[in-house]
Coordinates of C-alpha atoms in Angstrom, one line a residue:
M130 CA 43.4 -100.6 182.4
N131 CA 42.9 -103.4 179.8
W132 CA 43.1 -107.2 180.4
T133 CA 46.6 -107.4 178.8
T134 CA 47.9 -104.9 181.4
I135 CA 46.2 -106.7 184.3
R136 CA 47.6 -110.1 183.1
N137 CA 51.2 -108.7 182.7
N138 CA 51.0 -107.1 186.2
L139 CA 49.7 -110.3 187.7
K140 CA 52.7 -112.2 186.2
Q141 CA 55.1 -109.5 187.3
Y142 CA 54.0 -109.4 190.9
M143 CA 52.9 -113.0 191.3
L144 CA 55.9 -113.9 193.5
L145 CA 55.2 -111.0 195.8
F146 CA 51.5 -112.0 196.1
V147 CA 52.6 -115.6 196.9
L148 CA 55.0 -114.3 199.6
L149 CA 52.3 -112.1 201.2
G150 CA 49.8 -115.0 201.1
I151 CA 52.3 -117.3 202.9
I152 CA 53.0 -114.5 205.6
V153 CA 49.2 -114.1 206.2
L154 CA 48.7 -117.8 206.3
F155 CA 51.4 -118.5 209.0
Q156 CA 50.5 -115.3 210.9
V157 CA 47.0 -116.9 211.4
L158 CA 48.2 -120.5 212.0
T159 CA 50.8 -119.3 214.6
N160 CA 48.3 -117.1 216.4
G161 CA 50.3 -113.9 215.6
I162 CA 53.7 -115.2 216.7
L163 CA 55.2 -115.0 213.3
L164 CA 55.2 -111.2 213.1
K165 CA 56.1 -110.5 216.7
P166 CA 59.1 -108.1 216.9
M167 CA 61.4 -110.7 218.5
N168 CA 60.5 -113.3 215.9
V169 CA 61.0 -110.9 213.0
S170 CA 64.5 -110.1 214.4
N171 CA 65.2 -113.8 214.7
L172 CA 64.0 -114.3 211.1
I173 CA 66.6 -111.8 209.9
F174 CA 69.4 -113.5 211.8
Q175 CA 68.4 -117.0 210.8
N176 CA 68.1 -116.3 207.1
A177 CA 70.9 -113.7 206.5
Y178 CA 73.2 -116.3 205.1
V179 CA 70.6 -117.5 202.6
V180 CA 70.1 -114.0 201.2
I181 CA 73.9 -113.5 200.8
L182 CA 74.4 -116.8 199.1
A183 CA 71.3 -116.5 196.9
T184 CA 72.7 -113.1 195.6
G185 CA 75.9 -114.8 194.4
M186 CA 74.2 -117.9 193.2
L187 CA 71.8 -115.9 191.0
L188 CA 74.8 -114.5 189.1
C189 CA 76.0 -118.1 188.5
I190 CA 72.6 -119.2 187.3
L191 CA 72.3 -116.2 185.0
T192 CA 75.4 -117.3 183.1
G193 CA 73.5 -120.3 181.7
G194 CA 71.9 -122.3 184.5
N195 CA 75.2 -123.0 186.3
I196 CA 75.3 -123.5 190.0
D197 CA 77.9 -123.7 192.8
L198 CA 77.6 -126.7 195.0
S199 CA 80.6 -125.8 197.2
V200 CA 79.2 -122.7 198.9
G201 CA 78.2 -124.6 202.1
S202 CA 81.7 -126.1 202.4
V203 CA 83.3 -122.7 201.7
C204 CA 81.2 -121.1 204.5
A205 CA 82.4 -123.8 206.9
L206 CA 86.0 -123.4 205.9
I207 CA 86.0 -119.6 206.3
G208 CA 84.4 -120.0 209.7
A209 CA 87.1 -122.5 210.6
C210 CA 89.9 -120.2 209.5
A211 CA 88.4 -117.3 211.4
G212 CA 88.0 -119.4 214.5
T213 CA 91.6 -120.7 214.3
F214 CA 93.0 -117.2 213.7
I215 CA 91.1 -115.5 216.5
I216 CA 90.4 -118.2 219.1
S217 CA 93.4 -120.6 218.7
W218 CA 96.1 -118.1 217.7
G219 CA 94.8 -114.9 219.3
W220 CA 95.1 -112.8 216.2
N221 CA 93.3 -109.4 215.8
P222 CA 89.6 -110.0 214.8
H223 CA 89.5 -107.3 212.2
L224 CA 92.6 -108.5 210.4
S225 CA 91.4 -112.1 210.7
I226 CA 88.2 -111.2 208.9
L227 CA 90.2 -109.5 206.2
L228 CA 92.4 -112.5 205.8
S229 CA 89.4 -114.9 205.8
L230 CA 87.8 -112.9 202.9
L231 CA 91.1 -113.1 201.0
I232 CA 91.1 -116.8 201.4
G233 CA 87.6 -116.9 200.1
I234 CA 88.7 -114.9 197.0
G235 CA 91.5 -117.4 196.5
I236 CA 89.0 -120.2 196.5
G237 CA 87.0 -118.4 193.9
V238 CA 90.1 -117.9 191.7
W239 CA 90.8 -121.7 192.0
Q240 CA 87.3 -122.7 191.0
G241 CA 86.8 -120.0 188.4
F242 CA 90.0 -121.0 186.6
W243 CA 88.9 -124.6 186.1
I244 CA 85.3 -123.5 185.0
A245 CA 86.1 -120.6 182.8
Y246 CA 89.4 -121.4 181.2
V247 CA 89.7 -125.2 181.3
R248 CA 86.0 -125.4 180.5
I249 CA 85.2 -128.2 183.0
P250 CA 81.5 -128.1 183.8
A251 CA 80.7 -126.0 186.8
F252 CA 78.7 -128.8 188.4
I253 CA 81.8 -131.1 188.4
V254 CA 84.2 -128.4 189.7
T255 CA 82.0 -127.2 192.5
L256 CA 81.1 -130.8 193.4
A257 CA 84.8 -131.5 193.8
G258 CA 85.1 -128.2 195.7
M259 CA 82.4 -129.3 198.1
L260 CA 84.4 -132.3 199.1
I261 CA 87.8 -130.6 199.1
F262 CA 86.7 -127.7 201.3
R263 CA 84.7 -129.8 203.7
G264 CA 87.7 -132.0 204.2
L265 CA 89.9 -129.0 204.7
T266 CA 87.5 -127.7 207.3
L267 CA 87.8 -131.0 209.3
I268 CA 91.6 -130.8 209.0
V269 CA 91.8 -127.2 210.2
L270 CA 89.4 -127.8 213.1
N271 CA 90.8 -131.3 213.8
G272 CA 87.1 -132.3 214.1
L273 CA 86.5 -130.1 217.0
T274 CA 84.4 -127.0 217.6
L275 CA 86.1 -123.7 218.5
A276 CA 84.2 -121.2 220.8
P277 CA 83.5 -118.5 221.8
F278 CA 84.4 -115.6 219.5
P279 CA 85.3 -112.3 221.1
S280 CA 82.7 -109.4 221.1
E281 CA 84.8 -107.5 218.5
Y282 CA 84.2 -110.3 215.9
R283 CA 80.5 -110.8 216.8
A284 CA 79.7 -107.1 216.6
Y285 CA 79.9 -107.1 212.8
S286 CA 76.8 -109.1 212.3
A287 CA 75.3 -110.4 215.6
G288 CA 74.8 -107.0 217.3
F289 CA 72.3 -104.1 216.9
I290 CA 72.7 -100.5 215.9
P291 CA 72.7 -98.5 219.1
D292 CA 69.8 -96.1 219.8
L293 CA 70.8 -92.5 219.3
F294 CA 67.5 -91.2 220.6
E295 CA 67.2 -92.9 223.9
N296 CA 64.1 -92.2 226.0
M297 CA 62.4 -90.4 223.0
H298 CA 60.1 -93.3 222.2
L299 CA 58.9 -91.9 218.9
F300 CA 55.3 -93.1 218.3
G301 CA 55.7 -95.3 221.4
V302 CA 58.4 -97.5 220.0
R303 CA 61.3 -98.9 222.1
N304 CA 64.1 -97.9 219.7
S305 CA 63.4 -94.6 217.9
T306 CA 66.6 -94.8 215.8
S307 CA 65.2 -97.8 214.0
L308 CA 62.0 -96.0 213.0
V309 CA 63.9 -92.9 211.8
I310 CA 66.2 -95.1 209.6
G311 CA 63.1 -96.8 208.1
I312 CA 61.4 -93.4 207.3
I313 CA 64.7 -92.1 205.7
L314 CA 65.1 -95.2 203.6
A315 CA 61.5 -95.1 202.4
I316 CA 61.9 -91.5 201.3
A317 CA 65.2 -92.1 199.7
F318 CA 63.9 -95.1 197.8
S319 CA 60.8 -93.2 196.6
I320 CA 62.9 -90.2 195.4
Y321 CA 65.3 -92.6 193.5
Q322 CA 62.4 -94.4 191.8
I323 CA 60.8 -91.2 190.7
Y324 CA 64.1 -89.9 189.4
S325 CA 64.7 -93.1 187.5
Y326 CA 61.2 -93.1 186.1
N327 CA 61.5 -89.6 184.7
S328 CA 65.0 -90.3 183.4
R329 CA 63.8 -93.3 181.4
K330 CA 60.7 -91.5 180.2
N331 CA 62.8 -88.5 178.9
K332 CA 65.1 -90.9 177.1
G333 CA 62.2 -92.5 175.3
Y334 CA 62.2 -95.9 177.0
S335 CA 59.0 -97.7 177.6
V336 CA 57.8 -97.1 181.2
E337 CA 54.9 -98.3 183.3
S338 CA 51.9 -96.1 183.9
L339 CA 52.1 -93.3 186.5
L340 CA 49.2 -94.9 188.5
N341 CA 51.0 -98.3 188.5
M342 CA 54.3 -96.7 189.7
G343 CA 52.5 -94.7 192.4
F344 CA 50.8 -97.8 193.7
R345 CA 54.0 -99.8 193.7
L346 CA 56.0 -97.1 195.4
T347 CA 53.3 -96.7 198.1
I348 CA 53.2 -100.4 198.9
I349 CA 57.0 -100.7 199.1
A350 CA 57.5 -97.5 201.2
V351 CA 54.8 -98.6 203.6
A352 CA 56.4 -102.1 203.8
I353 CA 59.9 -100.6 204.6
I354 CA 58.5 -98.4 207.3
W355 CA 56.5 -101.2 208.7
V356 CA 59.5 -103.6 208.9
F357 CA 61.6 -101.0 210.8
Y358 CA 58.6 -100.2 213.0
I359 CA 58.5 -103.8 214.0
L360 CA 62.2 -103.9 214.7
A361 CA 61.9 -100.7 216.7
N362 CA 59.7 -102.5 219.1
Y363 CA 62.4 -105.0 220.0
R364 CA 66.1 -104.1 220.1
G365 CA 66.4 -102.1 216.9
V366 CA 68.1 -102.8 213.6
P367 CA 70.4 -105.8 213.5
M368 CA 73.9 -105.1 212.1
V369 CA 73.5 -108.0 209.7
F370 CA 70.4 -106.2 208.3
I371 CA 72.6 -103.3 207.2
I372 CA 75.0 -105.7 205.6
L373 CA 72.2 -107.3 203.7
G374 CA 70.9 -104.0 202.6
I375 CA 74.2 -102.9 201.2
I376 CA 74.7 -106.2 199.3
L377 CA 71.2 -106.1 197.8
I378 CA 71.5 -102.4 196.7
V379 CA 75.0 -102.9 195.2
Y380 CA 74.1 -106.0 193.3
S381 CA 70.7 -104.7 192.1
Y382 CA 72.5 -101.7 190.7
F383 CA 75.2 -103.9 189.2
T384 CA 72.9 -106.3 187.4
S385 CA 70.4 -103.7 186.1
S386 CA 72.5 -100.5 185.4
T387 CA 76.1 -101.5 184.5
V388 CA 77.6 -102.9 181.3
P389 CA 79.2 -106.0 183.0
G390 CA 75.9 -106.7 184.7
R391 CA 74.0 -106.7 181.3
H392 CA 76.8 -108.8 179.8
I393 CA 76.0 -111.6 182.4
Y394 CA 72.4 -111.7 181.1
A395 CA 73.7 -111.8 177.5
L396 CA 76.1 -114.6 178.4
G397 CA 73.2 -116.7 179.8
G398 CA 70.9 -115.9 176.9
N399 CA 73.3 -117.0 174.2
E400 CA 77.0 -117.5 175.0
K401 CA 78.1 -117.7 171.3
A402 CA 76.2 -114.6 170.3
A403 CA 77.6 -112.7 173.3
R404 CA 81.2 -113.7 172.4
L405 CA 80.7 -112.6 168.8
S406 CA 79.4 -109.3 170.1
G407 CA 82.6 -108.6 171.9
V408 CA 81.7 -109.9 175.4
K409 CA 84.7 -111.5 177.1
T410 CA 82.7 -114.5 178.2
R411 CA 85.5 -116.5 179.9
K412 CA 86.7 -113.6 182.0
L413 CA 83.1 -112.8 182.9
L414 CA 82.4 -116.5 184.0
F415 CA 85.7 -116.5 186.0
L416 CA 84.7 -113.3 187.9
V417 CA 81.2 -114.6 188.6
Y418 CA 82.7 -117.6 190.5
V419 CA 85.2 -115.4 192.3
N420 CA 82.3 -113.3 193.4
M421 CA 80.4 -116.3 194.5
A422 CA 83.2 -117.5 196.8
F423 CA 83.6 -113.9 198.1
L424 CA 80.0 -113.8 199.1
A425 CA 80.2 -117.3 200.5
S426 CA 83.0 -116.1 202.7
I427 CA 80.9 -113.2 204.0
A428 CA 78.1 -115.7 204.7
G429 CA 80.5 -117.9 206.5
I430 CA 81.5 -115.1 208.8
V431 CA 77.9 -114.1 209.4
F432 CA 76.9 -117.6 210.2
S433 CA 79.8 -118.2 212.6
T434 CA 79.1 -115.1 214.5
R435 CA 75.5 -116.2 214.9
L436 CA 76.6 -119.6 216.2
N437 CA 79.4 -117.9 218.2
S438 CA 81.6 -120.9 217.2
A439 CA 83.5 -122.5 214.4
S440 CA 81.9 -125.9 213.8
P441 CA 83.0 -128.6 211.4
Q442 CA 79.3 -129.3 210.7
A443 CA 78.5 -125.7 209.7
G444 CA 77.2 -125.0 206.2
Q445 CA 75.5 -128.4 205.6
L446 CA 73.0 -128.1 202.7
F447 CA 73.4 -124.3 202.4
E448 CA 73.9 -124.7 198.7
L449 CA 70.4 -126.1 198.4
D450 CA 68.9 -123.2 200.3
A451 CA 70.6 -120.7 198.0
I452 CA 69.7 -122.6 194.7
G453 CA 66.1 -123.0 195.9
A454 CA 65.7 -119.3 196.8
C455 CA 66.9 -118.3 193.3
F456 CA 64.5 -120.6 191.5
I457 CA 61.6 -119.8 193.7
G458 CA 62.4 -116.1 193.0
G459 CA 61.9 -116.6 189.3
A460 CA 65.4 -117.4 188.0
S461 CA 65.3 -119.4 184.8
A462 CA 66.9 -122.9 184.9
T463 CA 68.5 -122.2 181.5
G464 CA 70.0 -118.9 182.5
G465 CA 69.6 -115.3 181.3
I466 CA 66.5 -114.5 183.4
G467 CA 66.3 -113.5 187.1
T468 CA 66.6 -110.6 189.4
I469 CA 68.2 -109.8 192.8
S470 CA 64.8 -108.7 194.2
G471 CA 63.4 -112.1 193.0
A472 CA 66.2 -114.0 194.8
L473 CA 65.4 -111.9 198.0
I474 CA 61.7 -112.9 197.7
G475 CA 62.7 -116.5 197.2
A476 CA 64.9 -116.5 200.3
M477 CA 62.2 -114.8 202.4
T478 CA 59.7 -117.4 201.2
M479 CA 62.0 -120.3 202.3
G480 CA 62.8 -118.5 205.6
I481 CA 59.2 -117.9 206.5
L482 CA 58.2 -121.5 205.6
N483 CA 61.0 -122.8 207.9
N484 CA 60.2 -120.4 210.7
G485 CA 56.4 -120.8 210.5
M486 CA 56.4 -124.5 210.4
S487 CA 59.0 -124.7 213.3
I488 CA 56.7 -122.5 215.4
M489 CA 53.8 -124.8 214.7
G490 CA 55.9 -127.8 215.7
V491 CA 55.9 -129.4 212.3
S492 CA 58.7 -132.1 212.0
S493 CA 61.7 -131.4 209.9
N494 CA 60.8 -134.3 207.6
V495 CA 57.5 -132.7 206.7
Q496 CA 59.3 -129.3 206.3
Q497 CA 61.5 -130.8 203.7
V498 CA 58.5 -132.2 201.8
V499 CA 56.8 -128.8 201.8
K500 CA 59.9 -126.9 200.7
G501 CA 60.5 -129.4 197.9
L502 CA 56.9 -129.0 196.6
V503 CA 57.2 -125.2 196.7
L504 CA 60.5 -125.4 194.7
L505 CA 58.8 -127.7 192.1
A506 CA 55.8 -125.3 191.8
A507 CA 58.1 -122.3 191.3
V508 CA 60.1 -124.1 188.4
A509 CA 56.8 -125.4 186.9
F510 CA 55.5 -121.8 186.9
D511 CA 58.6 -120.7 185.0
V512 CA 58.3 -123.5 182.4
I513 CA 54.5 -122.9 181.9
S514 CA 55.2 -119.2 181.5
K515 CA 57.7 -119.9 178.7
Q516 CA 55.3 -122.1 176.9
N517 CA 52.9 -119.1 176.7
I518 CA 50.1 -121.0 178.4
R519 CA 47.5 -118.3 178.9
F520 CA 45.5 -117.5 182.1
N521 CA 42.3 -119.1 180.8
F522 CA 40.3 -117.8 183.7
L523 CA 41.2 -114.2 182.8
S524 CA 40.1 -114.8 179.2
K525 CA 36.8 -116.2 180.4
L526 CA 36.2 -113.3 182.7
R527 CA 37.0 -110.9 179.9
R528 CA 34.6 -112.6 177.5
K529 CA 31.9 -112.7 180.2
G530 CA 32.5 -109.0 180.9
N531 CA 32.2 -108.1 177.2
K532 CA 29.0 -110.1 176.9
H533 CA 27.3 -108.3 179.8
H534 CA 28.5 -105.0 178.4
N535 CA 27.0 -105.7 175.0
I536 CA 23.7 -106.8 176.6
D537 CA 23.5 -103.6 178.6
E538 CA 24.2 -101.6 175.5
Q539 CA 21.4 -103.4 173.5
K540 CA 19.0 -102.8 176.4
S541 CA 19.8 -99.1 176.6
S542 CA 19.5 -98.7 172.8
T543 CA 16.0 -100.4 172.6
S544 CA 14.7 -98.4 175.6

């Protein structure tokens, strides 16, 4: 493996290495509390809404560095609507969820129209939306908090998957179903990756080395099984974890393997060139903001089930969490670059920073400072990478290695 390959791999997996470093650091600083089964389960519940919002926000950023400042207010409004339908009016929880999602799509249509067809900057439209939907939330709730939600509503995201193998205690775990699900997912992921690798190779595409792919698959498969093993030692797999998994798989496939997904990247890279190439840029931009509002609605339902209430203060600063997760995960501020997996890593980084510092008793003021510095460092890394600033220490190591190699060769030839 040459130095160029090592350098490219370092850049590709840098975010993952940083995340692993943060996990190890807080695992040590919290005396092992961070990765205790109960805390891992709490981490998933606490940060589910960030992952959902970051997925939609990434698509907005890909279209050219656009953002949506209204997602926090949309979350609050959807929670308020669901609370009014279910708690105040006594409607069926399942129909209320469906109606709330339709309201979210309507919000997306409203904002997408002004952004895509009237060409008002997304920043202005969503800033106005942030104020409008926050005000509507206060009007709907009349400034009061509605609680509690019935169990049928909370079961969608606040519950756990029941254990189908009670009293089995596979490998000594408390919930065997969780471990079985993890093993099945790891096997399915590995099979899909190997199939995709062979398919790309047979079509003549450039692929990574077999050794590199094997190493990557082994790390990811072990990580999947390990996460489900941890969850199996508490109450099993949270329902919201399944929702997150479905969203991540669907959007990863959409952005990487479908024509509309690739068109979003083309739109962010050069809108004029994309339009001249036949891409319907306005329609695409419109659908991206409809999608963002739809995912914000799901996040609003997930967050209200966790709170078990509809609060007028819900969703405060959610937009900053989602935007920060995308940029920490490698999205470009100018659009056209970014992945769903990167947004997930960014959301996990922010979630672990929040949770780890809270366990250590760090004040919220200091937490804001740390998160701001991490966000700045992530964007700086993106800018430095685009300026082709080389990893000088690698070049020095390479020159030093070549120098020693030449000396050894000279010694062996003279002897």
